[in-house]
PDB file of C-alpha atoms in Angstrom:
ATOM      1  CA  ARG A1242     -15.306  17.351  -0.432  1.00 71.00           C
ATOM      2  CA  LYS A1243     -14.290  13.907   0.698  1.00 82.00           C
ATOM      3  CA  GLU A1244     -12.952  11.544  -1.987  1.00 89.00           C
ATOM      4  CA  VAL A1245     -15.615   8.953  -1.167  1.00 93.00           C
ATOM      5  CA  GLU A1246     -18.689   9.669   1.040  1.00 94.00           C
ATOM      6  CA  GLN A1247     -21.321   7.341   2.456  1.00 95.00           C
ATOM      7  CA  ASP A1248     -24.168   7.776   4.885  1.00 93.00           C
ATOM      8  CA  PRO A1249     -22.946   5.913   7.977  1.00 92.00           C
ATOM      9  CA  GLY A1250     -26.468   4.847   8.893  1.00 91.00           C
ATOM     10  CA  PRO A1251     -27.470   2.632  10.582  1.00 95.00           C
ATOM     11  CA  PHE A1252     -30.187   1.616   8.332  1.00 96.00           C
ATOM     12  CA  ASN A1253     -32.636  -0.517  10.441  1.00 97.00           C
ATOM     13  CA  VAL A1254     -35.019  -2.515   8.140  1.00 97.00           C
ATOM     14  CA  PRO A1255     -37.285  -5.546   8.669  1.00 97.00           C
ATOM     15  CA  GLU A1256     -36.679  -8.788   6.855  1.00 98.00           C
ATOM     16  CA  GLY A1257     -37.996  -8.796   3.392  1.00 98.00           C
ATOM     17  CA  ALA A1258     -37.569  -4.968   2.930  1.00 98.00           C
ATOM     18  CA  THR A1259     -35.721  -3.358   0.074  1.00 98.00           C
ATOM     19  CA  VAL A1260     -32.890  -0.985   0.993  1.00 97.00           C
ATOM     20  CA  ALA A1261     -30.696   1.233  -1.051  1.00 97.00           C
ATOM     21  CA  PHE A1262     -27.411   2.853  -0.266  1.00 94.00           C
ATOM     22  CA  ASN A1263     -25.709   5.614  -2.202  1.00 95.00           C
ATOM     23  CA  CYS A1264     -22.066   6.603  -2.283  1.00 96.00           C
ATOM     24  CA  THR A1265     -20.626   9.794  -3.951  1.00 96.00           C
ATOM     25  CA  TYR A1266     -17.115  10.121  -5.167  1.00 94.00           C
ATOM     26  CA  SER A1267     -15.108  13.179  -6.078  1.00 92.00           C
ATOM     27  CA  ASN A1268     -12.848  12.164  -9.003  1.00 90.00           C
ATOM     28  CA  SER A1269     -14.665  12.262 -12.369  1.00 89.00           C
ATOM     29  CA  ALA A1270     -11.841  10.162 -13.849  1.00 89.00           C
ATOM     30  CA  SER A1271     -12.440   7.213 -11.594  1.00 90.00           C
ATOM     31  CA  GLN A1272     -12.767   3.956 -13.498  1.00 89.00           C
ATOM     32  CA  SER A1273     -13.101   1.115 -10.878  1.00 91.00           C
ATOM     33  CA  PHE A1274     -15.956   0.922  -8.441  1.00 94.00           C
ATOM     34  CA  PHE A1275     -16.743  -1.852  -5.922  1.00 96.00           C
ATOM     35  CA  TRP A1276     -18.973  -2.613  -3.003  1.00 97.00           C
ATOM     36  CA  TYR A1277     -17.486  -4.587  -0.188  1.00 97.00           C
ATOM     37  CA  ARG A1278     -19.150  -6.075   2.820  1.00 98.00           C
ATOM     38  CA  GLN A1279     -17.580  -6.124   6.262  1.00 97.00           C
ATOM     39  CA  ASP A1280     -19.006  -8.091   9.229  1.00 97.00           C
ATOM     40  CA  CYS A1281     -18.212  -7.020  12.675  1.00 94.00           C
ATOM     41  CA  ARG A1282     -14.520  -7.640  13.585  1.00 92.00           C
ATOM     42  CA  LYS A1283     -13.889  -9.306  10.187  1.00 96.00           C
ATOM     43  CA  GLU A1284     -12.084  -8.319   7.088  1.00 97.00           C
ATOM     44  CA  PRO A1285     -13.798  -6.629   4.159  1.00 97.00           C
ATOM     45  CA  LYS A1286     -14.948  -8.961   1.459  1.00 97.00           C
ATOM     46  CA  LEU A1287     -15.874  -8.186  -2.185  1.00 96.00           C
ATOM     47  CA  LEU A1288     -19.601  -8.080  -2.638  1.00 97.00           C
ATOM     48  CA  MET A1289     -19.610  -6.981  -6.218  1.00 95.00           C
ATOM     49  CA  SER A1290     -17.870  -4.821  -8.774  1.00 94.00           C
ATOM     50  CA  VAL A1291     -19.948  -2.057 -10.350  1.00 94.00           C
ATOM     51  CA  TYR A1292     -20.017  -1.742 -14.078  1.00 89.00           C
ATOM     52  CA  SER A1293     -21.116   1.262 -16.237  1.00 88.00           C
ATOM     53  CA  SER A1294     -24.204  -0.595 -17.450  1.00 88.00           C
ATOM     54  CA  GLY A1295     -25.240  -1.621 -13.971  1.00 89.00           C
ATOM     55  CA  ASN A1296     -25.121  -5.241 -12.767  1.00 93.00           C
ATOM     56  CA  GLU A1297     -27.071  -7.656 -10.648  1.00 95.00           C
ATOM     57  CA  ASP A1298     -26.181 -10.583  -8.503  1.00 95.00           C
ATOM     58  CA  GLY A1299     -29.170 -12.290  -7.072  1.00 96.00           C
ATOM     59  CA  ARG A1300     -30.802  -9.862  -4.603  1.00 98.00           C
ATOM     60  CA  PHE A1301     -28.124  -7.257  -5.060  1.00 97.00           C
ATOM     61  CA  THR A1302     -28.139  -4.605  -7.793  1.00 97.00           C
ATOM     62  CA  ALA A1303     -25.317  -2.087  -8.297  1.00 97.00           C
ATOM     63  CA  GLN A1304     -25.544   0.991 -10.431  1.00 96.00           C
ATOM     64  CA  LEU A1305     -23.155   3.680 -11.523  1.00 96.00           C
ATOM     65  CA  ASN A1306     -24.126   7.253 -12.406  1.00 95.00           C
ATOM     66  CA  ARG A1307     -21.137   9.060 -13.842  1.00 93.00           C
ATOM     67  CA  ALA A1308     -22.916  12.282 -14.460  1.00 94.00           C
ATOM     68  CA  SER A1309     -23.731  12.693 -10.772  1.00 94.00           C
ATOM     69  CA  GLN A1310     -20.672  10.832  -9.606  1.00 94.00           C
ATOM     70  CA  TYR A1311     -22.373   8.298  -7.411  1.00 94.00           C
ATOM     71  CA  ILE A1312     -22.781   4.549  -7.050  1.00 96.00           C
ATOM     72  CA  SER A1313     -25.664   2.716  -5.522  1.00 97.00           C
ATOM     73  CA  LEU A1314     -26.404  -0.614  -4.009  1.00 97.00           C
ATOM     74  CA  LEU A1315     -29.887  -2.006  -3.880  1.00 98.00           C
ATOM     75  CA  ILE A1316     -30.720  -5.016  -1.597  1.00 98.00           C
ATOM     76  CA  ARG A1317     -34.086  -6.667  -2.211  1.00 98.00           C
ATOM     77  CA  ASP A1318     -35.791  -9.108   0.172  1.00 98.00           C
ATOM     78  CA  SER A1319     -33.397  -8.299   2.957  1.00 98.00           C
ATOM     79  CA  LYS A1320     -32.216 -11.242   5.139  1.00 98.00           C
ATOM     80  CA  LEU A1321     -30.879 -11.240   8.680  1.00 98.00           C
ATOM     81  CA  SER A1322     -27.618 -12.392   7.351  1.00 97.00           C
ATOM     82  CA  ASP A1323     -27.344  -9.100   5.300  1.00 98.00           C
ATOM     83  CA  SER A1324     -26.701  -7.235   8.467  1.00 98.00           C
ATOM     84  CA  ALA A1325     -23.142  -5.853   8.047  1.00 98.00           C
ATOM     85  CA  THR A1326     -21.397  -2.642   7.004  1.00 97.00           C
ATOM     86  CA  TYR A1327     -21.222  -1.988   3.300  1.00 98.00           C
ATOM     87  CA  LEU A1328     -18.064  -0.249   2.019  1.00 97.00           C
ATOM     88  CA  CYS A1329     -18.070   1.857  -1.092  1.00 96.00           C
ATOM     89  CA  VAL A1330     -14.664   1.559  -2.901  1.00 95.00           C
ATOM     90  CA  VAL A1331     -13.492   3.776  -5.747  1.00 94.00           C
ATOM     91  CA  ASP A1332     -10.161   4.180  -7.625  1.00 90.00           C
ATOM     92  CA  LEU A1333      -8.755   7.714  -7.804  1.00 79.00           C
ATOM     93  CA  ASN A1334      -7.225   7.089 -11.167  1.00 69.00           C
ATOM     94  CA  THR A1335      -3.932   6.666  -9.300  1.00 70.00           C
ATOM     95  CA  ASP A1336      -2.246   3.646  -7.779  1.00 73.00           C
ATOM     96  CA  LYS A1337      -4.712   3.067  -5.099  1.00 85.00           C
ATOM     97  CA  LEU A1338      -8.354   2.417  -4.085  1.00 91.00           C
ATOM     98  CA  ILE A1339     -10.111   4.656  -1.670  1.00 92.00           C
ATOM     99  CA  PHE A1340     -12.559   3.113   0.770  1.00 94.00           C
ATOM    100  CA  GLY A1341     -15.517   4.797   2.165  1.00 94.00           C
ATOM    101  CA  THR A1342     -16.178   4.678   5.972  1.00 94.00           C
ATOM    102  CA  GLY A1343     -19.214   2.440   5.329  1.00 95.00           C
ATOM    103  CA  THR A1344     -22.975   2.252   5.749  1.00 96.00           C
ATOM    104  CA  ARG A1345     -24.155  -0.031   8.486  1.00 97.00           C
ATOM    105  CA  LEU A1346     -27.264  -2.104   7.822  1.00 98.00           C
ATOM    106  CA  GLN A1347     -29.185  -3.865  10.501  1.00 98.00           C
ATOM    107  CA  VAL A1348     -31.937  -6.249   9.447  1.00 98.00           C
ATOM    108  CA  PHE A1349     -34.418  -7.187  12.123  1.00 97.00           C
ATOM    109  CA  PRO A1350     -36.976 -10.085  12.311  1.00 96.00           C
TER     110      PRO A1350
ATOM    111  CA  ASP B 328     -11.259 -17.403  -0.132  1.00 66.00           C
ATOM    112  CA  ALA B 329      -7.927 -15.961  -1.133  1.00 69.00           C
ATOM    113  CA  GLY B 330      -4.962 -17.514   0.586  1.00 93.00           C
ATOM    114  CA  ILE B 331      -3.908 -14.673   2.861  1.00 97.00           C
ATOM    115  CA  THR B 332      -2.753 -15.023   6.491  1.00 97.00           C
ATOM    116  CA  GLN B 333      -1.578 -12.466   9.017  1.00 98.00           C
ATOM    117  CA  SER B 334       0.348 -13.010  12.034  1.00 97.00           C
ATOM    118  CA  PRO B 335       0.054 -12.305  14.890  1.00 97.00           C
ATOM    119  CA  ARG B 336      -3.732 -11.933  14.952  1.00 97.00           C
ATOM    120  CA  HIS B 337      -3.703 -10.021  18.246  1.00 98.00           C
ATOM    121  CA  LYS B 338      -0.841  -8.157  19.976  1.00 97.00           C
ATOM    122  CA  VAL B 339      -0.478  -5.941  23.056  1.00 98.00           C
ATOM    123  CA  THR B 340       2.605  -4.004  23.342  1.00 97.00           C
ATOM    124  CA  GLU B 341       4.061  -0.928  25.137  1.00 97.00           C
ATOM    125  CA  THR B 342       4.861   2.439  23.786  1.00 97.00           C
ATOM    126  CA  GLY B 343       8.322   2.630  22.320  1.00 97.00           C
ATOM    127  CA  THR B 344       8.846  -1.069  21.483  1.00 97.00           C
ATOM    128  CA  PRO B 345       9.252  -2.184  17.918  1.00 96.00           C
ATOM    129  CA  VAL B 346       6.536  -4.327  16.330  1.00 98.00           C
ATOM    130  CA  THR B 347       6.519  -6.380  13.174  1.00 98.00           C
ATOM    131  CA  LEU B 348       3.390  -7.670  11.519  1.00 98.00           C
ATOM    132  CA  ARG B 349       3.482 -10.331   8.872  1.00 98.00           C
ATOM    133  CA  CYS B 350       1.389 -10.920   5.805  1.00 98.00           C
ATOM    134  CA  HIS B 351       1.669 -14.175   3.894  1.00 98.00           C
ATOM    135  CA  GLN B 352      -0.147 -14.978   0.623  1.00 97.00           C
ATOM    136  CA  THR B 353      -0.301 -18.187  -1.455  1.00 96.00           C
ATOM    137  CA  GLU B 354      -1.842 -16.586  -4.586  1.00 93.00           C
ATOM    138  CA  ASN B 355       1.416 -15.350  -6.065  1.00 93.00           C
ATOM    139  CA  HIS B 356      -0.212 -11.916  -6.621  1.00 95.00           C
ATOM    140  CA  ARG B 357       2.027  -9.072  -7.504  1.00 94.00           C
ATOM    141  CA  TYR B 358       0.600  -6.348  -5.312  1.00 95.00           C
ATOM    142  CA  MET B 359       0.359  -6.301  -1.529  1.00 97.00           C
ATOM    143  CA  TYR B 360      -0.902  -3.583   0.716  1.00 97.00           C
ATOM    144  CA  TRP B 361      -1.082  -2.626   4.341  1.00 98.00           C
ATOM    145  CA  TYR B 362      -4.127  -0.750   5.667  1.00 98.00           C
ATOM    146  CA  ARG B 363      -5.169   0.380   9.042  1.00 98.00           C
ATOM    147  CA  GLN B 364      -8.861   0.796  10.069  1.00 97.00           C
ATOM    148  CA  ASP B 365     -10.031   3.115  12.699  1.00 95.00           C
ATOM    149  CA  PRO B 366     -13.496   4.254  13.679  1.00 89.00           C
ATOM    150  CA  GLY B 367     -14.584   7.246  11.536  1.00 84.00           C
ATOM    151  CA  HIS B 368     -11.678   6.795   9.024  1.00 87.00           C
ATOM    152  CA  GLY B 369     -12.375   3.749   7.180  1.00 86.00           C
ATOM    153  CA  LEU B 370      -9.491   1.906   5.649  1.00 94.00           C
ATOM    154  CA  ARG B 371      -6.299   3.998   5.099  1.00 95.00           C
ATOM    155  CA  LEU B 372      -3.373   2.830   3.047  1.00 95.00           C
ATOM    156  CA  ILE B 373      -0.063   2.743   4.929  1.00 97.00           C
ATOM    157  CA  HIS B 374       2.326   1.229   2.332  1.00 97.00           C
ATOM    158  CA  TYR B 375       2.070  -1.065  -0.667  1.00 95.00           C
ATOM    159  CA  SER B 376       4.340  -3.176  -2.718  1.00 96.00           C
ATOM    160  CA  TYR B 377       4.268  -3.854  -6.395  1.00 94.00           C
ATOM    161  CA  GLY B 378       7.011  -6.572  -6.466  1.00 93.00           C
ATOM    162  CA  VAL B 379       9.931  -8.013  -4.566  1.00 94.00           C
ATOM    163  CA  LYS B 380      11.834  -5.146  -2.989  1.00 92.00           C
ATOM    164  CA  ASP B 381       9.438  -2.510  -4.615  1.00 95.00           C
ATOM    165  CA  THR B 382       7.426  -0.607  -2.234  1.00 96.00           C
ATOM    166  CA  ASP B 383       5.811   2.808  -1.953  1.00 94.00           C
ATOM    167  CA  LYS B 384       4.094   4.984   0.648  1.00 94.00           C
ATOM    168  CA  GLY B 385       0.372   5.396   1.197  1.00 93.00           C
ATOM    169  CA  GLU B 386      -1.440   8.217   2.879  1.00 91.00           C
ATOM    170  CA  VAL B 387      -0.525   7.383   6.481  1.00 96.00           C
ATOM    171  CA  SER B 388       2.949   6.028   6.256  1.00 96.00           C
ATOM    172  CA  ASP B 389       4.641   8.094   9.061  1.00 96.00           C
ATOM    173  CA  GLY B 390       6.051   5.759  11.722  1.00 96.00           C
ATOM    174  CA  TYR B 391       5.864   2.607   9.560  1.00 98.00           C
ATOM    175  CA  SER B 392       8.290   0.766   7.368  1.00 97.00           C
ATOM    176  CA  VAL B 393       7.786  -2.283   5.150  1.00 98.00           C
ATOM    177  CA  SER B 394       9.842  -4.913   3.456  1.00 97.00           C
ATOM    178  CA  ARG B 395       9.061  -7.544   0.826  1.00 97.00           C
ATOM    179  CA  SER B 396      12.021  -9.996   0.211  1.00 96.00           C
ATOM    180  CA  LYS B 397       9.731 -12.686  -1.260  1.00 96.00           C
ATOM    181  CA  THR B 398       6.620 -12.540  -3.375  1.00 96.00           C
ATOM    182  CA  GLU B 399       4.592 -14.217  -0.734  1.00 97.00           C
ATOM    183  CA  ASP B 400       5.638 -12.162   2.305  1.00 98.00           C
ATOM    184  CA  PHE B 401       5.013  -8.466   3.189  1.00 98.00           C
ATOM    185  CA  LEU B 402       6.164  -7.202   6.560  1.00 98.00           C
ATOM    186  CA  LEU B 403       4.991  -4.042   8.317  1.00 98.00           C
ATOM    187  CA  THR B 404       7.211  -2.644  11.115  1.00 98.00           C
ATOM    188  CA  LEU B 405       6.479  -0.035  13.649  1.00 97.00           C
ATOM    189  CA  GLU B 406       9.856   1.020  14.630  1.00 93.00           C
ATOM    190  CA  SER B 407       8.711   2.544  17.968  1.00 96.00           C
ATOM    191  CA  ALA B 408       5.125   1.993  18.601  1.00 97.00           C
ATOM    192  CA  THR B 409       2.943   4.786  19.896  1.00 97.00           C
ATOM    193  CA  SER B 410      -0.595   4.800  21.253  1.00 97.00           C
ATOM    194  CA  SER B 411      -1.867   6.444  18.123  1.00 97.00           C
ATOM    195  CA  GLN B 412      -0.927   3.297  16.323  1.00 98.00           C
ATOM    196  CA  THR B 413      -3.369   1.236  18.106  1.00 98.00           C
ATOM    197  CA  SER B 414      -5.597   0.003  15.303  1.00 97.00           C
ATOM    198  CA  VAL B 415      -6.720  -3.006  13.272  1.00 98.00           C
ATOM    199  CA  TYR B 416      -4.215  -3.653  10.477  1.00 98.00           C
ATOM    200  CA  PHE B 417      -5.323  -5.391   7.328  1.00 98.00           C
ATOM    201  CA  CYS B 418      -3.148  -6.880   4.626  1.00 98.00           C
ATOM    202  CA  ALA B 419      -4.538  -7.073   1.094  1.00 97.00           C
ATOM    203  CA  ILE B 420      -3.462  -8.447  -2.224  1.00 96.00           C
ATOM    204  CA  SER B 421      -4.370  -7.851  -5.866  1.00 94.00           C
ATOM    205  CA  GLU B 422      -3.197  -9.553  -8.953  1.00 90.00           C
ATOM    206  CA  GLY B 423      -2.519  -7.032 -11.627  1.00 82.00           C
ATOM    207  CA  SER B 424      -2.902  -3.510 -10.492  1.00 83.00           C
ATOM    208  CA  PRO B 425      -4.086  -1.467  -7.414  1.00 82.00           C
ATOM    209  CA  GLN B 426      -7.365  -0.627  -9.330  1.00 84.00           C
ATOM    210  CA  GLU B 427      -8.320  -4.268  -9.437  1.00 87.00           C
ATOM    211  CA  THR B 428     -10.277  -6.197  -6.761  1.00 91.00           C
ATOM    212  CA  GLN B 429      -8.338  -6.403  -3.511  1.00 94.00           C
ATOM    213  CA  TYR B 430      -8.566  -9.418  -1.255  1.00 96.00           C
ATOM    214  CA  PHE B 431      -8.026  -9.015   2.490  1.00 97.00           C
ATOM    215  CA  GLY B 432      -6.395 -11.034   5.159  1.00 98.00           C
ATOM    216  CA  PRO B 433      -8.176 -11.584   8.561  1.00 97.00           C
ATOM    217  CA  GLY B 434      -6.547  -8.560  10.274  1.00 98.00           C
ATOM    218  CA  THR B 435      -4.279  -7.926  13.159  1.00 98.00           C
ATOM    219  CA  ARG B 436      -5.568  -6.146  16.249  1.00 97.00           C
ATOM    220  CA  LEU B 437      -2.775  -4.098  17.794  1.00 98.00           C
ATOM    221  CA  LEU B 438      -3.052  -2.415  21.205  1.00 98.00           C
ATOM    222  CA  VAL B 439      -0.207  -0.032  22.235  1.00 97.00           C
ATOM    223  CA  LEU B 440      -0.260   0.791  25.925  1.00 96.00           C
TER     224      LEU B 440
END
């Protein structure tokens, strides 16, 4: 099993739609979870950290399910500018973070 | 945005030549990292540093060396570039530990012919 797994997509959704991505991780002792956003030919940028109780930032909601070892990202009222690749990032309880290969989102008019 | 710059931003070189990539930060963060990103593999850690002159290997360190003589600079050297090292290289920094948020530089696109 891969340490961090994501559906590569692409997810093609119309503007205004709600879309959700999941990411599974293998290490039950992981403590740090993040979603990063990466635009084409750009560097990854932190979208949000994921906390045990779940957290929300505007149209974005992140959740953690420790029992099933996955994190999720929900985007409501999708905008054209949300088109990007979303990277799931998890620590392995060691001195590093593991980055998923990303889920590509394309929002169309 | 975090103050991280990388140089050069683009480089074309030939197999067998040495290449050095530079990462410079103005945040005074303790940890610095070099990653490579290739299609289908995501970001993979090459080397990281936890202080001046303190470095350690990541998962894909073969063929790469690093040096950190100052807090703000982290150099990645390909001693003898190979075509398999064609990639996009990202530098990242974090303040207190590798499990904290990492902030990335703009990347260096390297093509080895």
